[in-house]
mmCIF file of C-alpha atoms in Angstrom:
data_model
loop_
_atom_site.group_PDB
_atom_site.id
_atom_site.type_symbol
_atom_site.label_atom_id
_atom_site.label_comp_id
_atom_site.label_asym_id
_atom_site.label_seq_id
_atom_site.Cartn_x
_atom_site.Cartn_y
_atom_site.Cartn_z
ATOM 1 C CA MET A 1 18.339 -19.201 -6.536
ATOM 2 C CA THR A 2 18.237 -15.249 -5.640
ATOM 3 C CA LYS A 3 17.266 -12.968 -8.440
ATOM 4 C CA THR A 4 19.477 -9.874 -9.009
ATOM 5 C CA THR A 5 17.810 -6.466 -9.554
ATOM 6 C CA GLU A 6 19.050 -6.495 -13.207
ATOM 7 C CA ASP A 7 17.528 -9.882 -14.118
ATOM 8 C CA GLN A 8 14.081 -8.957 -12.419
ATOM 9 C CA TRP A 9 11.004 -8.595 -14.652
ATOM 10 C CA PRO A 10 10.796 -5.206 -16.066
ATOM 11 C CA MET A 11 8.408 -2.722 -14.774
ATOM 12 C CA TRP A 12 5.681 -1.414 -16.609
ATOM 13 C CA GLU A 13 3.275 1.660 -15.852
ATOM 14 C CA VAL A 14 -0.342 0.974 -16.238
ATOM 15 C CA PHE A 15 -2.765 3.554 -17.814
ATOM 16 C CA LEU A 16 -6.538 3.208 -17.925
ATOM 17 C CA GLN A 17 -9.315 4.586 -19.428
ATOM 18 C CA SER A 18 -12.519 4.560 -17.567
ATOM 19 C CA LYS A 19 -15.096 5.276 -19.932
ATOM 20 C CA GLN A 20 -15.688 6.179 -23.600
ATOM 21 C CA GLY A 21 -14.214 9.715 -24.462
ATOM 22 C CA ALA A 22 -12.202 9.827 -21.115
ATOM 23 C CA PRO A 23 -8.615 9.858 -21.273
ATOM 24 C CA HIS A 24 -6.020 7.261 -20.369
ATOM 25 C CA GLU A 25 -4.888 8.015 -16.582
ATOM 26 C CA HIS A 26 -1.988 6.453 -14.700
ATOM 27 C CA ALA A 27 -3.231 3.885 -12.309
ATOM 28 C CA GLY A 28 0.192 2.185 -10.809
ATOM 29 C CA SER A 29 2.730 -0.370 -11.985
ATOM 30 C CA LEU A 30 3.503 -3.881 -12.176
ATOM 31 C CA HIS A 31 6.317 -6.281 -13.232
ATOM 32 C CA ALA A 32 5.812 -8.512 -16.183
ATOM 33 C CA PRO A 33 8.294 -10.721 -18.464
ATOM 34 C CA ASP A 34 6.378 -9.240 -21.808
ATOM 35 C CA ALA A 35 3.965 -6.825 -22.990
ATOM 36 C CA GLU A 36 1.380 -9.359 -23.425
ATOM 37 C CA MET A 37 1.480 -10.438 -19.711
ATOM 38 C CA ALA A 38 1.946 -7.246 -18.672
ATOM 39 C CA ILE A 39 -1.683 -6.268 -20.258
ATOM 40 C CA GLN A 40 -3.099 -9.251 -18.592
ATOM 41 C CA ASN A 41 -1.682 -8.734 -15.173
ATOM 42 C CA ALA A 42 -2.834 -4.789 -15.498
ATOM 43 C CA ARG A 43 -6.486 -6.127 -15.983
ATOM 44 C CA ASP A 44 -6.212 -8.488 -12.896
ATOM 45 C CA VAL A 45 -4.495 -5.890 -10.861
ATOM 46 C CA TYR A 46 -6.023 -2.682 -11.631
ATOM 47 C CA SER A 47 -9.681 -3.592 -13.289
ATOM 48 C CA ARG A 48 -11.230 -6.316 -11.218
ATOM 49 C CA ARG A 49 -14.445 -4.113 -10.875
ATOM 50 C CA ASN A 50 -14.878 -2.778 -14.570
ATOM 51 C CA GLU A 51 -12.553 0.288 -13.689
ATOM 52 C CA ALA A 52 -11.328 0.304 -17.563
ATOM 53 C CA ILE A 53 -12.686 -0.203 -21.040
ATOM 54 C CA SER A 54 -9.089 0.137 -22.488
ATOM 55 C CA ILE A 55 -5.522 -0.129 -20.945
ATOM 56 C CA TRP A 56 -2.093 0.763 -22.054
ATOM 57 C CA VAL A 57 1.075 -0.381 -20.587
ATOM 58 C CA VAL A 58 4.338 1.218 -21.246
ATOM 59 C CA ARG A 59 8.113 0.337 -20.095
ATOM 60 C CA SER A 60 8.668 2.452 -16.886
ATOM 61 C CA GLU A 61 12.374 2.819 -18.234
ATOM 62 C CA ASP A 62 10.653 4.473 -21.360
ATOM 63 C CA ILE A 63 8.886 7.080 -19.749
ATOM 64 C CA ILE A 64 10.705 10.723 -19.978
ATOM 65 C CA SER A 65 9.798 13.046 -17.426
ATOM 66 C CA THR A 66 10.454 16.687 -16.079
ATOM 67 C CA SER A 67 12.581 16.678 -13.059
ATOM 68 C CA PRO A 68 11.251 18.213 -9.760
ATOM 69 C CA SER A 69 14.448 20.019 -9.415
ATOM 70 C CA ASP A 70 14.074 22.036 -12.619
ATOM 71 C CA ALA A 71 10.236 22.519 -12.259
ATOM 72 C CA GLY A 72 10.863 25.903 -11.746
ATOM 73 C CA PRO A 73 12.614 27.390 -14.524
ATOM 74 C CA PHE A 74 11.032 24.855 -16.862
ATOM 75 C CA PHE A 75 7.548 25.920 -16.162
ATOM 76 C CA ASP A 76 8.390 29.502 -15.745
ATOM 77 C CA PRO A 77 7.456 30.829 -19.313
ATOM 78 C CA ALA A 78 3.844 30.333 -18.801
ATOM 79 C CA THR A 79 3.496 32.046 -15.320
ATOM 80 C CA ASP A 80 3.651 35.934 -16.536
ATOM 81 C CA LYS A 81 1.463 35.534 -19.693
ATOM 82 C CA ILE A 82 -1.860 36.439 -18.250
ATOM 83 C CA PHE A 83 -2.747 37.819 -21.844
ATOM 84 C CA ARG A 84 -3.535 34.111 -22.750
ATOM 85 C CA TYR A 85 -6.673 34.271 -20.751
ATOM 86 C CA PRO A 86 -9.874 35.949 -21.535
ATOM 87 C CA LYS A 87 -10.062 37.701 -18.351
ATOM 88 C CA PHE A 88 -7.157 39.861 -19.375
ATOM 89 C CA TYR A 89 -9.447 41.547 -22.029
ATOM 90 C CA SER A 90 -11.766 44.280 -21.509
ATOM 91 C CA ILE A 91 -14.840 44.710 -23.783
ATOM 92 C CA PRO A 92 -17.521 47.307 -24.006
ATOM 93 C CA LYS A 93 -20.498 46.722 -21.438
ATOM 94 C CA GLY A 94 -23.756 45.185 -22.535
ATOM 95 C CA VAL A 95 -22.286 43.289 -25.590
ATOM 96 C CA ARG A 96 -22.955 39.455 -24.967
ATOM 97 C CA GLY A 97 -21.435 36.415 -26.527
ATOM 98 C CA VAL A 98 -17.925 37.173 -26.849
ATOM 99 C CA MET B 1 23.979 23.181 4.697
ATOM 100 C CA GLU B 2 22.460 22.447 1.396
ATOM 101 C CA ASP B 3 20.666 19.790 2.990
ATOM 102 C CA GLU B 4 19.524 21.914 5.641
ATOM 103 C CA LYS B 5 17.970 24.397 3.355
ATOM 104 C CA LYS B 6 16.299 21.395 1.536
ATOM 105 C CA LEU B 7 14.998 19.684 4.985
ATOM 106 C CA ALA B 8 13.406 23.307 5.761
ATOM 107 C CA GLU B 9 11.651 23.220 2.353
ATOM 108 C CA PHE B 10 10.409 19.953 2.619
ATOM 109 C CA GLN B 11 8.960 20.556 6.081
ATOM 110 C CA THR B 12 7.473 23.554 4.695
ATOM 111 C CA ARG B 13 5.926 21.453 1.926
ATOM 112 C CA LEU B 14 4.607 19.044 4.476
ATOM 113 C CA LYS B 15 3.214 21.819 6.341
ATOM 114 C CA ASN B 16 1.241 23.120 3.516
ATOM 115 C CA GLY B 17 -0.246 19.665 3.167
ATOM 116 C CA GLU B 18 1.423 19.011 -0.400
ATOM 117 C CA SER B 19 1.963 15.759 -1.718
ATOM 118 C CA ILE B 20 5.270 14.271 -1.987
ATOM 119 C CA GLU B 21 6.034 12.458 -5.189
ATOM 120 C CA PRO B 22 9.001 9.698 -5.942
ATOM 121 C CA LYS B 23 11.386 12.120 -7.926
ATOM 122 C CA ASP B 24 11.112 14.859 -5.281
ATOM 123 C CA TRP B 25 13.902 15.633 -2.644
ATOM 124 C CA MET B 26 13.240 13.838 0.648
ATOM 125 C CA PRO B 27 15.203 13.235 3.640
ATOM 126 C CA GLU B 28 16.740 9.791 4.003
ATOM 127 C CA ARG B 29 15.045 9.005 7.238
ATOM 128 C CA TYR B 30 11.658 9.829 5.486
ATOM 129 C CA ARG B 31 12.515 7.365 2.727
ATOM 130 C CA LYS B 32 13.598 4.789 5.310
ATOM 131 C CA GLN B 33 10.503 4.607 7.295
ATOM 132 C CA LEU B 34 8.213 4.810 4.301
ATOM 133 C CA VAL B 35 9.989 1.853 2.739
ATOM 134 C CA ARG B 36 10.061 -0.201 6.027
ATOM 135 C CA MET B 37 5.941 0.948 6.602
ATOM 136 C CA ILE B 38 4.848 0.299 3.019
ATOM 137 C CA SER B 39 6.752 -3.208 2.666
ATOM 138 C CA GLN B 40 5.276 -4.253 6.252
ATOM 139 C CA HIS B 41 1.808 -3.192 4.725
ATOM 140 C CA ALA B 42 2.408 -5.135 1.500
ATOM 141 C CA HIS B 43 3.525 -8.530 3.300
ATOM 142 C CA SER B 44 0.505 -8.005 5.655
ATOM 143 C CA GLU B 45 -1.935 -8.208 2.499
ATOM 144 C CA ILE B 46 0.052 -11.262 1.071
ATOM 145 C CA VAL B 47 0.315 -13.497 4.438
ATOM 146 C CA GLY B 48 -3.254 -12.078 4.972
ATOM 147 C CA MET B 49 -4.581 -14.491 2.186
ATOM 148 C CA LEU B 50 -3.465 -17.202 4.007
ATOM 149 C CA PRO B 51 -5.936 -17.712 6.982
ATOM 150 C CA GLU B 52 -9.029 -17.073 4.950
ATOM 151 C CA GLY B 53 -7.677 -18.984 1.666
ATOM 152 C CA ASN B 54 -7.817 -21.992 4.631
ATOM 153 C CA TRP B 55 -11.709 -21.934 4.222
ATOM 154 C CA ILE B 56 -12.361 -21.346 0.403
ATOM 155 C CA THR B 57 -12.920 -25.166 -0.199
ATOM 156 C CA ARG B 58 -14.855 -25.373 2.792
ATOM 157 C CA ALA B 59 -17.291 -22.233 2.453
ATOM 158 C CA PRO B 60 -20.715 -23.359 3.414
ATOM 159 C CA ASN B 61 -22.597 -22.322 -0.054
ATOM 160 C CA LEU B 62 -21.471 -20.932 -3.436
ATOM 161 C CA ARG B 63 -22.331 -17.547 -2.715
ATOM 162 C CA ARG B 64 -19.989 -17.467 0.320
ATOM 163 C CA LYS B 65 -17.325 -19.187 -1.776
ATOM 164 C CA MET B 66 -17.338 -16.801 -4.409
ATOM 165 C CA ALA B 67 -17.297 -13.761 -2.154
ATOM 166 C CA LEU B 68 -14.301 -15.243 -0.358
ATOM 167 C CA LEU B 69 -12.224 -16.150 -3.429
ATOM 168 C CA ALA B 70 -12.821 -12.444 -4.730
ATOM 169 C CA LYS B 71 -11.831 -11.170 -1.313
ATOM 170 C CA VAL B 72 -8.538 -13.086 -1.176
ATOM 171 C CA GLN B 73 -7.784 -11.916 -4.652
ATOM 172 C CA ASP B 74 -8.494 -8.602 -3.886
ATOM 173 C CA GLU B 75 -5.790 -9.040 -0.921
ATOM 174 C CA ALA B 76 -3.180 -10.117 -3.510
ATOM 175 C CA GLY B 77 -4.081 -7.110 -5.456
ATOM 176 C CA HIS B 78 -3.575 -4.916 -2.582
ATOM 177 C CA GLY B 79 -0.198 -6.418 -1.681
ATOM 178 C CA LEU B 80 0.724 -5.552 -5.371
ATOM 179 C CA TYR B 81 -0.575 -1.989 -5.372
ATOM 180 C CA LEU B 82 1.603 -1.622 -2.100
ATOM 181 C CA TYR B 83 4.894 -3.108 -3.505
ATOM 182 C CA SER B 84 4.885 -0.887 -6.359
ATOM 183 C CA ALA B 85 4.218 2.136 -4.058
ATOM 184 C CA ALA B 86 7.317 0.799 -2.116
ATOM 185 C CA GLU B 87 9.057 0.502 -5.395
ATOM 186 C CA THR B 88 8.890 4.014 -6.306
ATOM 187 C CA LEU B 89 11.524 4.658 -3.223
ATOM 188 C CA GLY B 90 14.185 2.782 -4.946
ATOM 189 C CA VAL B 91 13.776 -0.911 -3.162
ATOM 190 C CA ASP B 92 12.932 -3.541 -5.759
ATOM 191 C CA ARG B 93 10.202 -6.053 -5.019
ATOM 192 C CA GLU B 94 12.553 -9.304 -5.089
ATOM 193 C CA SER B 95 14.404 -7.703 -2.225
ATOM 194 C CA MET B 96 11.451 -7.079 -0.510
ATOM 195 C CA ILE B 97 9.930 -10.574 -0.814
ATOM 196 C CA ASN B 98 13.359 -11.968 0.071
ATOM 197 C CA ASP B 99 13.127 -10.283 3.474
ATOM 198 C CA LEU B 100 9.673 -11.425 3.981
ATOM 199 C CA LEU B 101 10.389 -15.122 3.268
ATOM 200 C CA SER B 102 13.794 -15.047 5.398
ATOM 201 C CA GLY B 103 12.104 -13.749 8.138
ATOM 202 C CA LYS B 104 14.046 -10.318 8.295
ATOM 203 C CA ALA B 105 10.644 -8.491 7.460
ATOM 204 C CA LYS B 106 7.556 -8.034 9.720
ATOM 205 C CA TYR B 107 3.965 -8.349 8.905
ATOM 206 C CA SER B 108 0.581 -7.750 11.184
ATOM 207 C CA SER B 109 0.710 -10.031 13.977
ATOM 208 C CA ILE B 110 -3.020 -10.389 13.389
ATOM 209 C CA PHE B 111 -2.188 -13.020 10.846
ATOM 210 C CA ASN B 112 -0.706 -15.452 13.065
ATOM 211 C CA TYR B 113 -3.838 -16.363 14.715
ATOM 212 C CA PRO B 114 -5.551 -19.535 13.268
ATOM 213 C CA THR B 115 -8.747 -19.490 11.604
ATOM 214 C CA LEU B 116 -10.545 -22.718 13.454
ATOM 215 C CA THR B 117 -14.291 -22.086 12.477
ATOM 216 C CA TRP B 118 -15.959 -20.970 9.450
ATOM 217 C CA ALA B 119 -17.338 -17.980 11.781
ATOM 218 C CA ASP B 120 -13.717 -16.914 12.112
ATOM 219 C CA ILE B 121 -14.197 -15.997 8.236
ATOM 220 C CA GLY B 122 -16.882 -13.500 9.012
ATOM 221 C CA VAL B 123 -15.164 -12.060 12.127
ATOM 222 C CA ILE B 124 -12.053 -11.266 10.076
ATOM 223 C CA GLY B 125 -14.063 -9.395 7.463
ATOM 224 C CA TRP B 126 -15.765 -7.543 10.303
ATOM 225 C CA LEU B 127 -13.254 -6.692 12.839
ATOM 226 C CA VAL B 128 -9.778 -7.525 11.016
ATOM 227 C CA ASP B 129 -10.685 -5.759 7.821
ATOM 228 C CA GLY B 130 -12.667 -3.085 9.977
ATOM 229 C CA ALA B 131 -9.788 -2.338 11.835
ATOM 230 C CA ALA B 132 -7.693 -2.028 8.677
ATOM 231 C CA ILE B 133 -10.177 0.059 6.887
ATOM 232 C CA VAL B 134 -9.590 2.700 10.028
ATOM 233 C CA ASN B 135 -6.149 2.872 9.763
ATOM 234 C CA GLN B 136 -6.126 2.793 5.773
ATOM 235 C CA THR B 137 -8.405 5.562 5.852
ATOM 236 C CA MET B 138 -6.071 7.637 7.466
ATOM 237 C CA LEU B 139 -3.117 6.567 5.479
ATOM 238 C CA ALA B 140 -5.014 7.446 2.316
ATOM 239 C CA LYS B 141 -4.046 11.023 3.613
ATOM 240 C CA SER B 142 -0.679 10.411 4.035
ATOM 241 C CA SER B 143 2.229 12.715 2.461
ATOM 242 C CA TYR B 144 3.608 10.304 0.388
ATOM 243 C CA GLY B 145 1.680 10.405 -3.251
ATOM 244 C CA PRO B 146 2.055 6.951 -4.139
ATOM 245 C CA TYR B 147 1.097 5.318 -0.961
ATOM 246 C CA SER B 148 -1.722 7.603 -0.451
ATOM 247 C CA ARG B 149 -3.242 6.576 -3.674
ATOM 248 C CA ALA B 150 -2.623 2.932 -3.143
ATOM 249 C CA ASN B 151 -4.725 3.180 0.352
ATOM 250 C CA LEU B 152 -7.277 5.140 -1.467
ATOM 251 C CA ARG B 153 -7.821 2.253 -4.035
ATOM 252 C CA ILE B 154 -7.709 -0.360 -1.354
ATOM 253 C CA CYS B 155 -10.106 1.478 1.228
ATOM 254 C CA ARG B 156 -12.709 1.256 -2.153
ATOM 255 C CA GLU B 157 -12.523 -2.417 -2.371
ATOM 256 C CA GLU B 158 -12.098 -3.344 1.520
ATOM 257 C CA ASN B 159 -15.663 -1.885 2.136
ATOM 258 C CA PHE B 160 -17.003 -4.930 0.348
ATOM 259 C CA HIS B 161 -14.782 -7.121 2.645
ATOM 260 C CA LYS B 162 -15.971 -5.537 5.857
ATOM 261 C CA LYS B 163 -19.684 -5.812 4.698
ATOM 262 C CA GLN B 164 -19.467 -9.663 3.782
ATOM 263 C CA GLY B 165 -17.674 -10.256 7.067
ATOM 264 C CA TYR B 166 -20.570 -8.725 9.019
ATOM 265 C CA GLU B 167 -23.210 -10.412 6.749
ATOM 266 C CA ILE B 168 -21.870 -13.686 7.849
ATOM 267 C CA VAL B 169 -21.782 -12.640 11.451
ATOM 268 C CA ALA B 170 -25.205 -11.508 11.580
ATOM 269 C CA THR B 171 -26.452 -14.586 9.713
ATOM 270 C CA LEU B 172 -24.771 -17.056 12.365
ATOM 271 C CA ALA B 173 -25.907 -14.709 15.255
ATOM 272 C CA ASN B 174 -29.504 -15.048 13.951
ATOM 273 C CA GLY B 175 -29.155 -18.778 13.545
ATOM 274 C CA THR B 176 -29.315 -22.029 15.509
ATOM 275 C CA ASP B 177 -28.214 -22.150 19.213
ATOM 276 C CA ALA B 178 -24.836 -24.147 17.844
ATOM 277 C CA GLN B 179 -24.197 -21.136 15.402
ATOM 278 C CA ARG B 180 -24.822 -18.264 17.688
ATOM 279 C CA LYS B 181 -22.221 -20.095 20.152
ATOM 280 C CA MET B 182 -19.720 -20.704 17.213
ATOM 281 C CA ILE B 183 -19.952 -16.853 16.432
ATOM 282 C CA GLN B 184 -19.528 -15.591 20.126
ATOM 283 C CA GLU B 185 -16.772 -18.118 20.513
ATOM 284 C CA SER B 186 -14.673 -16.541 17.391
ATOM 285 C CA VAL B 187 -15.620 -13.007 18.411
ATOM 286 C CA ASN B 188 -13.939 -13.725 21.956
ATOM 287 C CA ARG B 189 -10.904 -15.129 20.458
ATOM 288 C CA TRP B 190 -10.594 -12.119 17.768
ATOM 289 C CA TRP B 191 -11.550 -9.176 19.728
ATOM 290 C CA TRP B 192 -8.183 -8.677 21.682
ATOM 291 C CA PRO B 193 -6.109 -9.242 18.774
ATOM 292 C CA SER B 194 -7.930 -6.617 16.457
ATOM 293 C CA LEU B 195 -7.603 -4.028 19.050
ATOM 294 C CA MET B 196 -3.649 -4.803 18.900
ATOM 295 C CA MET B 197 -3.480 -4.273 15.179
ATOM 296 C CA PHE B 198 -3.187 -0.480 15.922
ATOM 297 C CA GLY B 199 0.232 -0.970 17.077
ATOM 298 C CA PRO B 200 1.512 -0.253 20.741
ATOM 299 C CA THR B 201 0.148 2.713 22.814
ATOM 300 C CA ASP B 202 1.155 5.963 21.831
ATOM 301 C CA LYS B 203 3.908 6.361 24.933
ATOM 302 C CA ASP B 204 5.596 2.980 23.645
ATOM 303 C CA SER B 205 5.301 3.042 19.915
ATOM 304 C CA PRO B 206 8.731 3.642 18.404
ATOM 305 C CA ASN B 207 8.059 4.793 15.230
ATOM 306 C CA SER B 208 4.581 7.133 15.853
ATOM 307 C CA ALA B 209 6.469 10.221 16.522
ATOM 308 C CA GLU B 210 8.193 10.211 13.425
ATOM 309 C CA LEU B 211 5.694 9.078 11.134
ATOM 310 C CA THR B 212 3.589 11.805 12.506
ATOM 311 C CA LYS B 213 5.923 14.527 12.140
ATOM 312 C CA TRP B 214 6.295 13.207 8.463
ATOM 313 C CA LYS B 215 2.624 13.308 8.075
ATOM 314 C CA VAL B 216 2.813 9.802 7.036
ATOM 315 C CA LYS B 217 0.589 9.196 9.853
ATOM 316 C CA ILE B 218 -1.981 11.779 11.038
ATOM 317 C CA HIS B 219 -3.576 10.170 13.774
ATOM 318 C CA SER B 220 -2.158 8.266 16.757
ATOM 319 C CA ASN B 221 -2.325 4.436 17.582
ATOM 320 C CA ASP B 222 -4.621 5.041 20.516
ATOM 321 C CA ASP B 223 -6.749 7.693 18.400
ATOM 322 C CA LEU B 224 -7.428 5.158 15.842
ATOM 323 C CA ARG B 225 -8.078 2.308 17.995
ATOM 324 C CA GLN B 226 -10.592 4.408 20.155
ATOM 325 C CA ARG B 227 -12.370 5.109 16.660
ATOM 326 C CA PHE B 228 -12.422 1.415 15.804
ATOM 327 C CA VAL B 229 -13.940 0.291 19.192
ATOM 328 C CA ASP B 230 -16.635 3.383 18.978
ATOM 329 C CA LEU B 231 -17.525 2.193 15.599
ATOM 330 C CA THR B 232 -17.893 -1.468 16.231
ATOM 331 C CA VAL B 233 -19.526 -1.828 19.824
ATOM 332 C CA PRO B 234 -22.930 -0.595 18.243
ATOM 333 C CA GLN B 235 -22.469 -3.155 15.363
ATOM 334 C CA ALA B 236 -22.033 -5.940 18.092
ATOM 335 C CA LYS B 237 -25.186 -4.732 20.028
ATOM 336 C CA ALA B 238 -26.945 -4.768 16.768
ATOM 337 C CA VAL B 239 -26.785 -8.565 16.476
ATOM 338 C CA ASN B 240 -26.444 -9.658 20.381
ATOM 339 C CA ILE B 241 -22.828 -10.454 20.543
ATOM 340 C CA THR B 242 -20.739 -9.274 23.186
ATOM 341 C CA PHE B 243 -17.092 -8.543 23.429
ATOM 342 C CA PRO B 244 -15.021 -10.150 26.152
ATOM 343 C CA ASP B 245 -13.857 -7.243 28.162
ATOM 344 C CA PRO B 246 -15.706 -6.572 31.612
ATOM 345 C CA ASP B 247 -14.417 -2.826 31.569
ATOM 346 C CA LEU B 248 -16.091 -2.249 28.317
ATOM 347 C CA LYS B 249 -18.561 0.897 29.243
ATOM 348 C CA PHE B 250 -19.728 4.021 27.674
ATOM 349 C CA ASN B 251 -18.487 7.386 29.090
ATOM 350 C CA GLU B 252 -21.438 9.795 28.796
ATOM 351 C CA GLU B 253 -19.111 12.901 29.109
ATOM 352 C CA THR B 254 -16.433 11.951 26.392
ATOM 353 C CA GLY B 255 -19.054 10.123 24.207
ATOM 354 C CA HIS B 256 -16.567 7.193 23.843
ATOM 355 C CA TRP B 257 -16.440 3.515 24.832
ATOM 356 C CA GLU B 258 -13.775 3.028 27.496
ATOM 357 C CA PHE B 259 -12.114 -0.423 27.319
ATOM 358 C CA GLY B 260 -9.589 -2.662 29.443
ATOM 359 C CA GLU B 261 -6.102 -3.087 29.305
ATOM 360 C CA ILE B 262 -4.786 -4.782 26.304
ATOM 361 C CA ASP B 263 -2.259 -7.563 26.902
ATOM 362 C CA TRP B 264 0.792 -6.227 25.375
ATOM 363 C CA ASN B 265 2.821 -9.175 26.578
ATOM 364 C CA GLU B 266 0.872 -11.256 23.835
ATOM 365 C CA PHE B 267 1.342 -8.810 21.279
ATOM 366 C CA TYR B 268 5.268 -8.806 21.478
ATOM 367 C CA ARG B 269 5.239 -12.498 21.902
ATOM 368 C CA VAL B 270 3.554 -12.818 18.479
ATOM 369 C CA ILE B 271 5.408 -10.122 16.846
ATOM 370 C CA LYS B 272 8.746 -11.582 17.953
ATOM 371 C CA GLY B 273 7.390 -14.781 16.349
ATOM 372 C CA TYR B 274 6.081 -16.901 18.978
ATOM 373 C CA GLY B 275 2.351 -16.695 17.962
ATOM 374 C CA PRO B 276 0.382 -19.816 17.262
ATOM 375 C CA MET B 277 0.583 -19.434 13.386
ATOM 376 C CA ASN B 278 3.911 -17.895 13.204
ATOM 377 C CA ARG B 279 5.820 -20.663 11.440
ATOM 378 C CA GLU B 280 2.762 -22.279 9.892
ATOM 379 C CA ARG B 281 2.590 -18.972 7.686
ATOM 380 C CA MET B 282 6.095 -18.839 6.861
ATOM 381 C CA ASN B 283 5.992 -22.117 5.628
ATOM 382 C CA ALA B 284 3.079 -21.768 3.682
ATOM 383 C CA ARG B 285 4.292 -18.699 2.138
ATOM 384 C CA LYS B 286 7.652 -20.120 1.017
ATOM 385 C CA LYS B 287 5.928 -23.261 -0.332
ATOM 386 C CA ALA B 288 3.618 -21.017 -2.436
ATOM 387 C CA HIS B 289 6.817 -19.191 -3.628
ATOM 388 C CA GLU B 290 8.420 -22.555 -4.582
ATOM 389 C CA ASP B 291 5.058 -24.102 -6.208
ATOM 390 C CA GLY B 292 5.085 -21.010 -8.305
ATOM 391 C CA ARG B 293 8.667 -20.979 -9.562
ATOM 392 C CA TRP B 294 7.740 -23.152 -12.872
ATOM 393 C CA VAL B 295 5.003 -20.532 -13.505
ATOM 394 C CA ARG B 296 7.380 -17.607 -13.453
ATOM 395 C CA GLU B 297 10.078 -19.554 -15.286
ATOM 396 C CA ALA B 298 7.635 -20.695 -18.207
ATOM 397 C CA ALA B 299 6.469 -17.005 -18.521
ATOM 398 C CA GLU B 300 10.057 -15.915 -18.796
ATOM 399 C CA ALA B 301 10.890 -18.754 -21.479
ATOM 400 C CA TYR B 302 7.860 -17.751 -23.527
ATOM 401 C CA ALA B 303 8.739 -14.041 -23.335
ATOM 402 C CA LYS B 304 12.084 -15.010 -24.281
ATOM 403 C CA LYS B 305 11.249 -17.155 -27.180
ATOM 404 C CA LYS B 306 8.735 -14.355 -28.561
ATOM 405 C CA LYS B 307 11.424 -11.768 -28.593
ATOM 406 C CA VAL B 308 14.036 -14.037 -30.489
ATOM 407 C CA LEU B 309 11.018 -14.966 -33.361
ATOM 408 C CA HIS B 310 10.320 -11.156 -33.348
ATOM 409 C CA GLU B 311 14.133 -10.175 -34.043
ATOM 410 C CA ASN B 312 14.251 -12.785 -36.530
#
């Protein structure tokens, strides 16, 4: 019995938090039949050496991302706004702590 | 026309050392070569569990047994990192695994040699994992993001593999006469196949030029092989082990260890399926896949049942 792509176990993206206060970061992906097994497999595949104190798993198909082909125009609006940075502004010499 | 423009852009990105990500445009050949290479790498990790798994129940003490179990478990993990890296290119894991089981896909020829003695476990960690680390350290810098990240993760874990192997080698090399004889005999069997792990010599390597052009590989097979020999010879000397090569000598001028001719006929014979263990490995892999079927089916049935309960 060979499985077709359609009935292959769904794919999950795995995010690990490495220590208290750190953000969850993408570690990789895996297949699992349900969320519970996805979490257990994520621990065995991506945290065999205490790499994580917390794990998120998300169905890969539920992730919406920007597409590389539109990346230029999509991120354009931020590229010409240097007034969003402190370096854009000048203040009198000798004033400290601003 | 459009593709030519995209191809030029792609090549500029490679030239600038940018990393290529799954959704980026890429030439079909780039995708094809990566799928071939990453899936072969994944299969090698999985089949690589077999020669060592053979010794888990016969490890000489609990410390060695725990280390070997952890190492073999790591190899399973490495296989999974690599299968998911390949999946980002649009192939599914099921079909890659089917290609392995049907004999269509290749894996590293080194795993078609038998592990006859406990000393082989030490030598595999030292030489086979040592050679793999040299190769994977390069692949951690490859142009394809997911493959490069998988190799980075693998390299971090392989260092323990190599060190535990060398510890076994050093222990036996400093042991009784029988132990010294056993370790030397094992090194004699594994040395040449380990050198073959880097693949054919540059002029005979069918894929190297293209992989280098795509910056999947950044060093040639022969360069990597030389690096491995230079690293390994002093490690052998430190424990009074010799390599079975009368031509092995240090070249003062180049600063490299020169070595004798590799028997490429043996290499191709093993690749084509006529190595000592090819058939055995495939049968073991198929049996493991079949024996695990009920576990996969149980997991699926449980997931379905829970879903139904959840919906009602």
